[in-house]
CSV table of C-alpha atoms in Angstrom, one decimal:
chain,number,residue,atom,x,y,z
A,1,MET,CA,35.0,-150.7,-86.9
A,2,ALA,CA,33.5,-151.7,-90.2
A,3,LEU,CA,34.8,-154.2,-92.8
A,4,TYR,CA,35.8,-153.3,-96.3
A,5,ARG,CA,37.1,-155.3,-99.3
A,6,ILE,CA,40.1,-153.4,-100.7
A,7,SER,CA,42.7,-155.0,-103.1
A,8,ASP,CA,41.1,-158.4,-102.5
A,9,LEU,CA,41.8,-158.0,-98.7
A,10,ASN,CA,39.4,-157.8,-95.8
A,11,VAL,CA,40.3,-154.4,-94.3
A,12,GLU,CA,38.8,-153.2,-91.0
A,13,ILE,CA,38.8,-149.4,-90.7
A,14,LYS,CA,37.8,-147.1,-87.9
A,15,THR,CA,36.9,-143.7,-89.4
A,16,ASN,CA,36.5,-140.3,-87.7
A,17,SER,CA,36.0,-138.0,-90.6
A,18,PRO,CA,33.0,-138.0,-92.9
A,19,THR,CA,35.2,-137.5,-96.0
A,20,LEU,CA,37.0,-140.8,-95.4
A,21,ALA,CA,33.8,-142.6,-94.5
A,22,ASP,CA,32.3,-141.4,-97.8
A,23,SER,CA,35.3,-142.5,-99.8
A,24,ILE,CA,35.3,-146.0,-98.4
A,25,ARG,CA,31.6,-146.6,-98.4
A,26,ARG,CA,31.4,-148.4,-101.7
A,27,TYR,CA,34.1,-150.9,-100.5
A,28,ALA,CA,31.9,-152.0,-97.5
A,29,VAL,CA,30.9,-155.7,-97.2
A,30,THR,CA,28.2,-157.3,-95.2
A,31,TYR,CA,29.7,-160.7,-94.6
A,32,GLN,CA,31.6,-161.6,-91.4
A,33,ALA,CA,35.3,-162.4,-91.7
A,34,ASP,CA,38.5,-161.9,-89.8
A,35,PRO,CA,40.3,-158.9,-91.1
A,36,ASN,CA,43.6,-159.2,-93.0
A,37,VAL,CA,44.4,-155.6,-92.2
A,38,VAL,CA,43.2,-153.2,-89.4
A,39,LEU,CA,43.6,-149.5,-90.0
A,40,GLU,CA,43.0,-146.9,-87.3
A,41,MET,CA,44.2,-143.5,-86.3
A,42,SER,CA,44.4,-142.6,-82.6
A,43,ASP,CA,43.3,-139.2,-81.4
A,44,ASP,CA,46.8,-138.5,-80.1
A,45,ARG,CA,48.3,-139.3,-83.5
A,46,LEU,CA,45.8,-137.1,-85.3
A,47,ILE,CA,46.6,-134.1,-83.0
A,48,GLU,CA,50.3,-134.7,-83.5
A,49,MET,CA,50.1,-134.7,-87.3
A,50,MET,CA,47.8,-131.7,-87.3
A,51,GLU,CA,50.4,-129.8,-85.4
A,52,GLU,CA,53.1,-131.0,-87.8
A,53,ASN,CA,50.9,-130.0,-90.8
A,54,GLU,CA,49.6,-126.6,-89.9
A,55,GLY,CA,46.6,-125.5,-91.9
A,56,VAL,CA,45.7,-129.0,-93.1
A,57,THR,CA,42.2,-130.2,-92.1
A,58,SER,CA,41.7,-133.3,-89.9
A,59,ASP,CA,39.9,-135.3,-92.6
A,60,VAL,CA,42.9,-134.8,-95.0
A,61,ILE,CA,45.3,-135.8,-92.3
A,62,GLU,CA,43.3,-139.0,-91.5
A,63,ASN,CA,43.0,-140.0,-95.2
A,64,MET,CA,46.7,-139.5,-95.7
A,65,TYR,CA,47.6,-141.5,-92.6
A,66,ILE,CA,45.2,-144.4,-93.3
A,67,ALA,CA,46.5,-144.5,-96.9
A,68,THR,CA,50.1,-144.8,-95.6
A,69,LEU,CA,49.2,-147.6,-93.2
A,70,PHE,CA,47.5,-149.5,-96.1
A,71,SER,CA,50.5,-149.0,-98.3
A,72,TRP,CA,52.8,-150.5,-95.6
A,73,ALA,CA,50.4,-153.4,-95.1
A,74,LEU,CA,50.6,-154.4,-98.8
A,75,PHE,CA,54.1,-155.8,-98.2
A,76,ASP,CA,52.6,-158.6,-96.0
A,77,PHE,CA,50.4,-159.7,-98.9
A,78,ASN,CA,52.8,-160.0,-101.9
A,79,GLY,CA,52.4,-156.4,-102.8
A,80,PHE,CA,54.1,-153.0,-102.8
A,81,PRO,CA,53.1,-149.3,-102.6
A,82,MET,CA,53.9,-146.9,-105.4
A,83,ARG,CA,52.8,-143.4,-105.7
A,84,ALA,CA,51.6,-143.5,-109.3
A,85,VAL,CA,48.8,-142.9,-111.8
A,86,GLY,CA,47.4,-146.0,-113.4
A,87,VAL,CA,45.9,-145.8,-116.9
A,88,GLU,CA,43.9,-148.6,-118.5
A,89,HIS,CA,44.5,-149.6,-122.1
A,90,ASP,CA,43.6,-152.8,-123.9
A,91,GLY,CA,42.3,-154.3,-120.7
A,92,VAL,CA,45.6,-153.9,-118.7
A,93,CYS,CA,47.1,-151.2,-116.6
A,94,THR,CA,50.2,-149.1,-117.1
A,95,LEU,CA,51.5,-147.2,-114.1
A,96,PHE,CA,53.1,-143.8,-114.6
A,97,ALA,CA,55.5,-142.7,-111.8
A,98,ALA,CA,57.7,-139.6,-111.5
A,99,PRO,CA,60.0,-140.4,-108.6
A,100,ASP,CA,63.0,-138.2,-109.4
A,101,ASP,CA,61.4,-135.2,-111.1
A,102,SER,CA,59.5,-132.9,-108.7
A,103,SER,CA,58.5,-130.7,-111.5
A,104,VAL,CA,56.2,-133.4,-112.9
A,105,ASP,CA,52.8,-133.8,-111.2
A,106,LEU,CA,51.2,-136.7,-113.0
A,107,ASN,CA,47.9,-136.0,-111.2
A,108,ASP,CA,47.7,-132.8,-113.2
A,109,VAL,CA,49.1,-134.1,-116.4
A,110,ILE,CA,46.9,-137.2,-116.8
A,111,PRO,CA,43.2,-136.4,-116.8
A,112,GLU,CA,41.0,-138.0,-114.3
A,113,GLU,CA,38.7,-139.5,-117.0
A,114,LEU,CA,41.7,-141.5,-118.3
A,115,ALA,CA,42.9,-142.7,-115.0
A,116,PHE,CA,42.1,-146.1,-113.5
A,117,VAL,CA,43.6,-145.1,-110.1
A,118,TYR,CA,45.4,-142.1,-108.7
A,119,ASP,CA,48.2,-141.9,-106.1
A,120,TYR,CA,47.8,-145.1,-104.0
A,121,PRO,CA,47.0,-148.1,-106.2
A,122,GLY,CA,47.0,-151.5,-104.4
A,123,ILE,CA,49.6,-153.6,-106.3
A,124,ARG,CA,49.6,-157.3,-105.5
A,125,MET,CA,50.9,-160.5,-107.0
A,126,GLN,CA,48.3,-163.1,-107.6
A,127,ASP,CA,48.8,-166.3,-109.6
A,128,ASP,CA,52.3,-165.2,-110.8
A,129,ASP,CA,51.1,-161.9,-112.2
A,130,TYR,CA,50.9,-158.4,-110.6
A,131,PHE,CA,47.5,-156.7,-110.5
A,132,VAL,CA,46.6,-153.1,-109.9
A,133,PHE,CA,43.5,-152.4,-107.7
A,134,ASP,CA,41.7,-149.1,-107.3
A,135,THR,CA,41.6,-147.9,-103.7
A,136,PRO,CA,39.7,-145.2,-101.8
A,137,PHE,CA,42.9,-143.4,-100.9
A,138,GLY,CA,43.5,-141.4,-104.1
A,139,LYS,CA,43.9,-137.7,-104.7
A,140,ASN,CA,41.0,-135.5,-103.6
A,141,GLY,CA,38.9,-138.5,-102.9
A,142,PHE,CA,39.2,-139.8,-106.5
A,143,ARG,CA,37.7,-143.3,-106.9
A,144,SER,CA,38.0,-145.5,-109.9
A,145,LYS,CA,34.8,-145.8,-111.9
A,146,THR,CA,35.5,-149.4,-112.8
A,147,GLY,CA,35.8,-151.1,-109.4
A,148,ARG,CA,38.0,-153.7,-111.0
A,149,LYS,CA,41.5,-155.0,-110.8
A,150,LEU,CA,43.7,-154.9,-113.9
A,151,LYS,CA,46.8,-156.8,-114.7
A,152,LEU,CA,49.9,-154.6,-114.5
A,153,SER,CA,51.6,-154.7,-117.9
A,154,SER,CA,54.2,-151.9,-117.6
A,155,ILE,CA,55.6,-149.1,-115.5
A,156,VAL,CA,56.7,-145.8,-117.2
A,157,PHE,CA,59.0,-143.5,-115.3
A,158,VAL,CA,58.5,-139.9,-116.3
A,159,ASP,CA,61.7,-137.8,-115.7
A,160,SER,CA,62.6,-134.8,-117.9
A,161,LYS,CA,66.2,-134.8,-116.6
A,162,ARG,CA,66.9,-138.5,-117.3
A,163,PHE,CA,65.0,-139.3,-120.5
A,164,ASP,CA,64.4,-137.8,-123.9
A,165,SER,CA,62.1,-139.9,-126.1
A,166,LEU,CA,60.3,-143.0,-125.0
A,167,ARG,CA,62.5,-146.0,-124.5
A,168,LYS,CA,62.6,-149.3,-122.7
A,169,ILE,CA,65.0,-149.2,-119.9
A,170,GLU,CA,67.4,-151.7,-118.5
A,171,ALA,CA,68.1,-152.9,-114.9
A,172,LYS,CA,70.8,-150.3,-114.2
A,173,ASP,CA,68.2,-147.6,-114.9
A,174,PHE,CA,65.0,-149.0,-113.5
A,175,VAL,CA,66.3,-150.5,-110.2
A,176,PRO,CA,67.1,-147.1,-108.6
A,177,LEU,CA,63.9,-145.5,-110.1
A,178,PHE,CA,61.7,-148.4,-108.8
A,179,MET,CA,63.4,-148.3,-105.3
A,180,HIS,CA,62.9,-144.6,-105.0
A,181,ALA,CA,59.3,-144.6,-106.1
A,182,VAL,CA,58.5,-147.5,-103.7
A,183,SER,CA,60.6,-146.4,-100.7
A,184,GLU,CA,58.8,-143.1,-100.5
A,185,ASN,CA,55.9,-145.1,-99.0
A,186,CYS,CA,58.0,-147.7,-97.3
A,187,ARG,CA,59.2,-148.1,-93.8
A,188,GLN,CA,63.0,-148.5,-93.5
A,189,GLU,CA,62.7,-152.1,-92.2
A,190,ARG,CA,60.9,-153.1,-95.5
A,191,THR,CA,63.9,-152.2,-97.7
A,192,LYS,CA,65.2,-155.8,-97.9
A,193,HIS,CA,61.7,-157.1,-98.7
A,194,THR,CA,61.3,-154.3,-101.4
A,195,LEU,CA,64.4,-155.7,-103.1
A,196,PHE,CA,62.8,-159.2,-103.1
A,197,ILE,CA,59.7,-157.8,-104.7
A,198,LEU,CA,61.7,-155.9,-107.3
A,199,GLU,CA,63.5,-159.1,-108.3
A,200,ARG,CA,60.1,-160.7,-109.0
A,201,VAL,CA,58.4,-157.8,-110.7
A,202,MET,CA,61.3,-157.1,-113.1
A,203,HIS,CA,60.6,-160.5,-114.7
A,204,ARG,CA,56.9,-159.9,-115.1
A,205,VAL,CA,56.5,-156.2,-116.0
A,206,ASP,CA,58.1,-154.0,-118.7
A,207,PHE,CA,59.8,-150.8,-117.7
A,208,TYR,CA,60.1,-147.6,-119.8
A,209,GLY,CA,61.4,-144.1,-119.4
A,210,VAL,CA,60.0,-141.0,-121.0
A,211,ARG,CA,60.5,-137.2,-120.8
A,212,ASP,CA,56.9,-136.3,-120.4
A,213,VAL,CA,53.3,-137.5,-121.0
A,214,ASN,CA,52.1,-134.7,-123.2
A,215,ASP,CA,51.2,-137.3,-125.9
A,216,LEU,CA,49.7,-140.1,-123.8
A,217,ASP,CA,48.2,-142.0,-126.8
A,218,PHE,CA,51.6,-142.1,-128.4
A,219,ILE,CA,53.1,-143.7,-125.3
A,220,LEU,CA,50.3,-146.3,-124.9
A,221,GLU,CA,50.5,-147.4,-128.5
A,222,ARG,CA,54.2,-148.1,-128.3
A,223,ILE,CA,54.6,-149.9,-125.0
C-alpha cells in the first residue's frame, strides 16, 4: 500500500485499477507516517459489487467503493460527507447540493471550470471553521486544479419543488435537507454523530435554498 495526503489526513490506499491509481497519484507523499485511514477493496467485494452493478467496469466500482469508505472515515476526524459540487468565490467555497430533487444533476449544471471539487469533497472542521478539500474521488476522475483547501462559507440546496427565488433558510428547512444530503453517504450507526455535526455546522455556515443554478453569478453575488 502507498501513502497519500488527502483532506489533511494520511491515507493508505491499495489500488487495483489503473484509473484509481492515476487519480490519486498527485496526492502521494514520500514521508513515512502511520496512516489515519486505510482504504482497501477485497477481491471478493469487487466481484460482489460487479455482480450487483451489471455492465459497470471494475475500475468504476473500485473508485466508487473507495470513495464511500473515505466518506465514512471523515466522521472520525471532525468531518462529514456530502454529495455536492463546490464552487470557489472570493477565496472561500460554497457547496451546492440537490438532495431532494432527482431532476437536478449539479455535475451537469455547474461547469467543471467553475468547480473547486465535484461529488465527494472532504469537509472537516479545523480551528473552529469548516474547510472543503478537493479529493481524487470526483465524477469521471475530476480533480481540482487548485490542490488547496477552502473555508466553507455557505451551503445552497437546489430544489425546484421546494424553493422559488434564492433565500436564506431557517432550521426547520435546512435540518432535513442537510440530514438527507449527508445520510446518503452515511452508515446508519453514524446518524447520531451526524446530528452532532449538524449542530456545530449550523452555527458556522450559512444555508440557502434556490430553485435552480441557471444564473450562478447571481447566486454567488448574493450569498
